[in-house]
Amino acid sequence: MAYKIVIPARYGSSRLPGKPLALIGGKPMVWHVWQRALETGCPASDIWVATDDQRIMEAVAGFGANVVMTGLHHSCGSDRLAEVAAIRGWGENEIVVNVQGDEPLLPAGMIELAATTLAADAECGIATLACPITDMAQVMAAQCVKVVTNKAGQALYFSRAPVPWARDHFTSLQQEGVMPDSPSAHWLRHIGLYAYRVNTLMALSHLPPAPMEQLESLEQLRALWHGIGIAVATVEQAPPHGVDTPEDLARIQRHFDTGLIPAQ
């Protein structure tokens, strides 16, 4: 099936400025992400890097990828994708996968799965991924975003809290102060990879933030608040962690030097 891939690559980062240009195995990080996109089989003409910085634009053009300059004003990733879709004149039913520019180890199969999941669900405007949580500490951790789905595999809610709340189990847990070794099969960890229909991107770019989005600090809750369906495909495990900090960068640089998959 045909779809587009957009790789947002911002220069500004509070923890790692200029990270799309950070060298990994002698190549800028954004080059590695572009390679993952090419591994999907998606034509190079349908893969675009979106940046707000001339230095990144020149680097991307230098290794032969398509690049488009976007504004500095975007508050979220979906707004930047909407600008790219408008600049390129993509049709309202086209599917666009957002592949973050700091995910050099993202498996190509996950990119494809996001696109095919959305194509298969006409009720939804967005698709994303999730995996089972096998560690109870992650169920309780705020940085591990949980997703609850209905029987059709569509998102009901995303939260940093341990949802669904196992009333009897967690009440006992709180009283006894004991953390079980592993949870049951009720909890799914959200993987922040998204596919959108272009008309959904355009709609989202004009919608105000939702109260629960601001409360949880989770952008995807804006879509649910406004009635936009999100299809969720489940995979066995999450991809290797992306690059947020200098420590993350060093770990991934070691991966490319040694061939070892970095720890999560």
Coordinates of C-alpha atoms in Angstrom, one line a residue:
M1 CA 0.0 0.0 0.0
A2 CA 1.1 3.6 -0.6
Y3 CA 1.7 6.0 2.2
K4 CA 4.0 8.9 3.0
I5 CA 6.7 9.1 5.8
V6 CA 7.6 12.4 7.4
I7 CA 10.7 12.7 9.7
P8 CA 10.5 15.8 11.9
A9 CA 14.0 16.9 12.7
R10 CA 14.2 20.0 15.0
Y11 CA 17.6 21.6 15.9
G12 CA 16.4 22.9 19.2
S13 CA 16.5 20.4 22.1
S14 CA 16.9 21.4 25.8
R15 CA 18.9 18.3 26.6
L16 CA 20.8 17.7 23.4
P17 CA 20.9 20.7 21.0
G18 CA 21.4 19.8 17.3
K19 CA 20.8 16.1 17.9
P20 CA 19.6 15.3 14.4
L21 CA 23.1 16.2 13.3
A22 CA 24.9 14.2 16.0
L23 CA 27.2 11.7 14.4
I24 CA 26.5 8.0 14.8
G25 CA 29.0 5.7 12.9
G26 CA 30.2 8.7 11.0
K27 CA 26.7 9.7 9.8
P28 CA 24.2 12.2 11.2
M29 CA 21.4 10.7 13.2
V30 CA 18.8 11.9 10.8
W31 CA 20.5 9.9 8.0
H32 CA 20.1 6.7 10.1
V33 CA 16.4 7.5 10.6
W34 CA 16.0 8.0 6.8
Q35 CA 17.6 4.6 6.3
R36 CA 15.0 3.0 8.5
A37 CA 12.3 4.7 6.4
L38 CA 13.8 3.4 3.2
E39 CA 13.9 -0.1 4.6
T40 CA 10.1 -0.1 4.6
G41 CA 10.1 -0.2 0.8
C42 CA 8.4 3.2 0.7
P43 CA 9.7 5.1 -2.4
A44 CA 12.3 7.7 -1.5
S45 CA 10.1 10.3 -3.2
D46 CA 7.5 9.7 -0.5
I47 CA 9.9 10.2 2.4
W48 CA 10.4 13.7 3.6
V49 CA 12.5 15.2 6.4
A50 CA 10.8 18.3 8.0
T51 CA 13.1 20.7 9.7
D52 CA 13.1 24.2 11.1
D53 CA 16.9 24.8 10.7
Q54 CA 19.0 25.6 7.7
R55 CA 21.9 23.4 9.0
I56 CA 19.8 20.3 9.0
M57 CA 18.2 21.2 5.7
E58 CA 21.7 21.4 4.1
A59 CA 22.8 18.2 5.7
V60 CA 19.7 16.3 4.6
A61 CA 20.0 17.6 1.0
G62 CA 23.6 16.6 1.1
F63 CA 22.9 12.9 1.5
G64 CA 20.1 13.0 -1.1
A65 CA 16.9 12.9 0.9
N66 CA 13.8 15.1 0.3
V67 CA 13.7 17.9 2.9
V68 CA 11.1 20.7 3.5
M69 CA 11.5 23.7 5.8
T70 CA 8.7 24.2 8.3
G71 CA 7.8 27.0 10.7
L72 CA 9.2 27.5 14.2
H73 CA 5.8 28.0 15.8
H74 CA 4.6 24.5 16.0
S75 CA 3.6 23.3 19.5
C76 CA 3.3 19.6 18.6
G77 CA 4.4 17.1 16.0
S78 CA 1.0 16.7 14.3
D79 CA 1.0 20.5 13.5
R80 CA 4.3 20.2 11.8
L81 CA 3.1 17.2 9.7
A82 CA 0.0 19.2 8.7
E83 CA 2.2 21.9 7.4
V84 CA 4.2 19.4 5.3
A85 CA 1.0 17.9 3.9
A86 CA -0.2 21.4 3.0
I87 CA 3.1 22.3 1.4
R88 CA 3.2 19.1 -0.6
G89 CA -0.5 19.2 -1.6
W90 CA -1.2 15.7 -0.4
G91 CA -4.8 14.4 -0.7
E92 CA -7.1 14.3 2.3
N93 CA -7.2 10.5 2.4
E94 CA -3.4 10.0 2.1
I95 CA -1.8 8.2 5.0
V96 CA 1.3 9.9 6.6
V97 CA 3.5 8.1 9.2
N98 CA 5.4 10.4 11.6
V99 CA 8.8 8.9 12.3
Q100 CA 10.7 10.9 14.9
G101 CA 14.1 12.1 13.9
D102 CA 15.7 10.7 17.1
E103 CA 14.8 7.1 16.5
P104 CA 17.7 5.6 14.5
L105 CA 16.9 2.0 15.6
L106 CA 13.2 2.0 14.9
P107 CA 12.3 -1.2 13.0
A108 CA 11.0 -0.6 9.6
G109 CA 8.2 -3.2 10.2
M110 CA 6.7 -1.0 12.9
I111 CA 6.5 1.9 10.5
E112 CA 4.7 -0.3 8.0
L113 CA 2.4 -1.7 10.7
A114 CA 1.3 1.8 11.7
A115 CA 0.3 2.6 8.1
T116 CA -1.5 -0.7 7.4
T117 CA -3.3 -0.6 10.7
L118 CA -4.8 2.8 9.8
A119 CA -5.6 1.7 6.3
A120 CA -7.6 -1.2 7.7
D121 CA -9.7 0.8 10.1
A122 CA -12.0 3.3 8.3
E123 CA -13.5 4.5 11.6
C124 CA -10.2 6.0 12.8
G125 CA -8.1 8.9 11.7
I126 CA -4.9 7.9 13.5
A127 CA -3.1 4.6 14.2
T128 CA -0.4 3.9 16.8
L129 CA 1.3 0.9 18.4
A130 CA 1.5 -0.7 21.9
C131 CA 3.1 -3.7 23.6
P132 CA 2.4 -5.7 26.7
I133 CA 3.9 -4.5 29.9
T134 CA 5.7 -7.3 31.7
D135 CA 7.1 -5.3 34.6
M136 CA 4.8 -4.1 37.4
A137 CA 7.2 -1.2 38.1
Q138 CA 6.4 0.1 34.6
V139 CA 2.6 -0.2 35.2
M140 CA 3.1 2.2 38.2
A141 CA 5.6 4.5 36.5
A142 CA 4.4 7.8 35.2
Q143 CA 6.9 7.9 32.3
C144 CA 5.4 4.7 30.9
V145 CA 2.3 5.7 29.1
K146 CA -0.5 3.1 29.2
V147 CA -3.3 2.7 26.7
V148 CA -6.6 1.0 27.2
T149 CA -8.4 -0.3 24.0
N150 CA -11.8 -1.7 23.2
K151 CA -12.4 -5.1 21.7
A152 CA -11.9 -3.7 18.1
G153 CA -8.4 -2.5 19.1
Q154 CA -9.3 1.2 19.2
A155 CA -8.0 3.4 22.0
L156 CA -10.3 4.3 24.8
Y157 CA -7.8 6.3 26.8
F158 CA -4.1 7.0 27.3
S159 CA -2.7 7.7 30.8
R160 CA 0.4 8.0 32.9
A161 CA -1.6 6.3 35.7
P162 CA -1.9 2.5 36.0
V163 CA -5.0 2.0 33.9
P164 CA -7.0 -0.1 33.9
W165 CA -7.1 0.1 37.7
A166 CA -7.3 -3.5 39.1
R167 CA -9.4 -2.5 42.2
D168 CA -8.9 -5.6 44.4
H169 CA -5.3 -6.2 43.4
F170 CA -4.1 -2.7 43.8
T171 CA -6.0 -2.1 47.0
S172 CA -4.2 -5.2 48.4
L173 CA -0.9 -3.9 47.0
Q174 CA -1.3 -0.5 48.7
Q175 CA -2.2 -2.1 52.0
E176 CA 0.6 -4.7 52.0
G177 CA 3.3 -2.5 50.3
V178 CA 4.3 -5.5 48.1
M179 CA 5.1 -5.1 44.4
P180 CA 4.4 -8.3 42.4
D181 CA 7.1 -9.6 40.1
S182 CA 5.0 -9.2 37.0
P183 CA 1.5 -8.0 36.0
S184 CA -1.2 -9.9 34.3
A185 CA -2.1 -9.3 30.6
H186 CA -4.3 -6.3 31.3
W187 CA -1.7 -3.5 30.6
L188 CA -0.4 -2.1 27.4
R189 CA 2.5 0.3 27.0
H190 CA 2.0 2.9 24.3
I191 CA 4.7 3.2 21.7
G192 CA 4.8 6.8 20.3
L193 CA 4.7 6.0 16.6
Y194 CA 1.7 7.5 14.7
A195 CA 0.1 7.2 11.3
Y196 CA -2.5 9.9 10.3
R197 CA -4.9 10.5 7.5
V198 CA -4.2 14.0 6.0
N199 CA -7.7 15.3 6.8
T200 CA -7.2 14.3 10.4
L201 CA -3.9 16.2 10.5
M202 CA -5.6 19.3 9.2
A203 CA -8.5 19.0 11.7
L204 CA -6.1 18.5 14.6
S205 CA -4.1 21.6 13.7
H206 CA -7.2 23.7 14.3
L207 CA -8.5 22.1 17.4
P208 CA -7.8 23.6 20.9
P209 CA -6.0 21.5 23.5
A210 CA -8.2 19.2 25.5
P211 CA -8.4 19.5 29.3
M212 CA -7.2 15.9 29.8
E213 CA -4.4 16.4 27.3
Q214 CA -3.1 19.3 29.4
L215 CA -3.6 17.4 32.7
E216 CA -1.7 14.3 31.5
S217 CA 0.6 16.1 29.1
L218 CA -0.3 13.7 26.3
E219 CA -0.9 15.2 22.9
Q220 CA -2.9 12.1 21.6
L221 CA -5.7 12.8 24.1
R222 CA -6.7 15.8 22.0
A223 CA -7.8 13.5 19.3
L224 CA -9.9 11.3 21.6
W225 CA -11.4 14.4 23.3
H226 CA -12.7 15.6 20.0
G227 CA -14.0 12.3 18.8
I228 CA -11.2 11.2 16.5
G229 CA -10.6 7.4 16.7
I230 CA -7.2 5.9 17.2
A231 CA -6.5 2.4 16.1
V232 CA -3.9 0.5 18.1
A233 CA -1.8 -2.4 16.8
T234 CA -0.1 -4.6 19.4
V235 CA 3.5 -5.8 19.0
E236 CA 5.5 -8.1 21.2
Q237 CA 8.0 -5.5 22.5
A238 CA 8.9 -1.9 22.2
P239 CA 11.6 -0.7 19.9
P240 CA 15.0 0.3 21.4
H241 CA 14.9 3.6 23.1
G242 CA 15.5 6.7 21.0
V243 CA 17.9 9.6 21.7
D244 CA 16.8 12.2 24.3
T245 CA 20.1 12.8 26.3
P246 CA 23.8 12.6 25.8
E247 CA 23.8 9.3 27.6
D248 CA 21.3 7.9 25.1
L249 CA 23.5 9.1 22.2
A250 CA 26.5 7.4 23.7
R251 CA 24.6 4.1 24.1
I252 CA 23.5 4.2 20.5
Q253 CA 26.9 5.1 19.2
R254 CA 28.2 2.0 21.0
H255 CA 25.5 0.0 19.3
F256 CA 26.8 1.0 15.9
D257 CA 30.4 0.5 16.9
T258 CA 29.8 -3.0 18.3
G259 CA 26.6 -4.2 16.7
L260 CA 25.0 -4.8 20.1
I261 CA 21.4 -3.7 20.7
P262 CA 21.4 -1.0 23.4
A263 CA 19.5 -1.6 26.6
Q264 CA 16.2 0.0 27.0

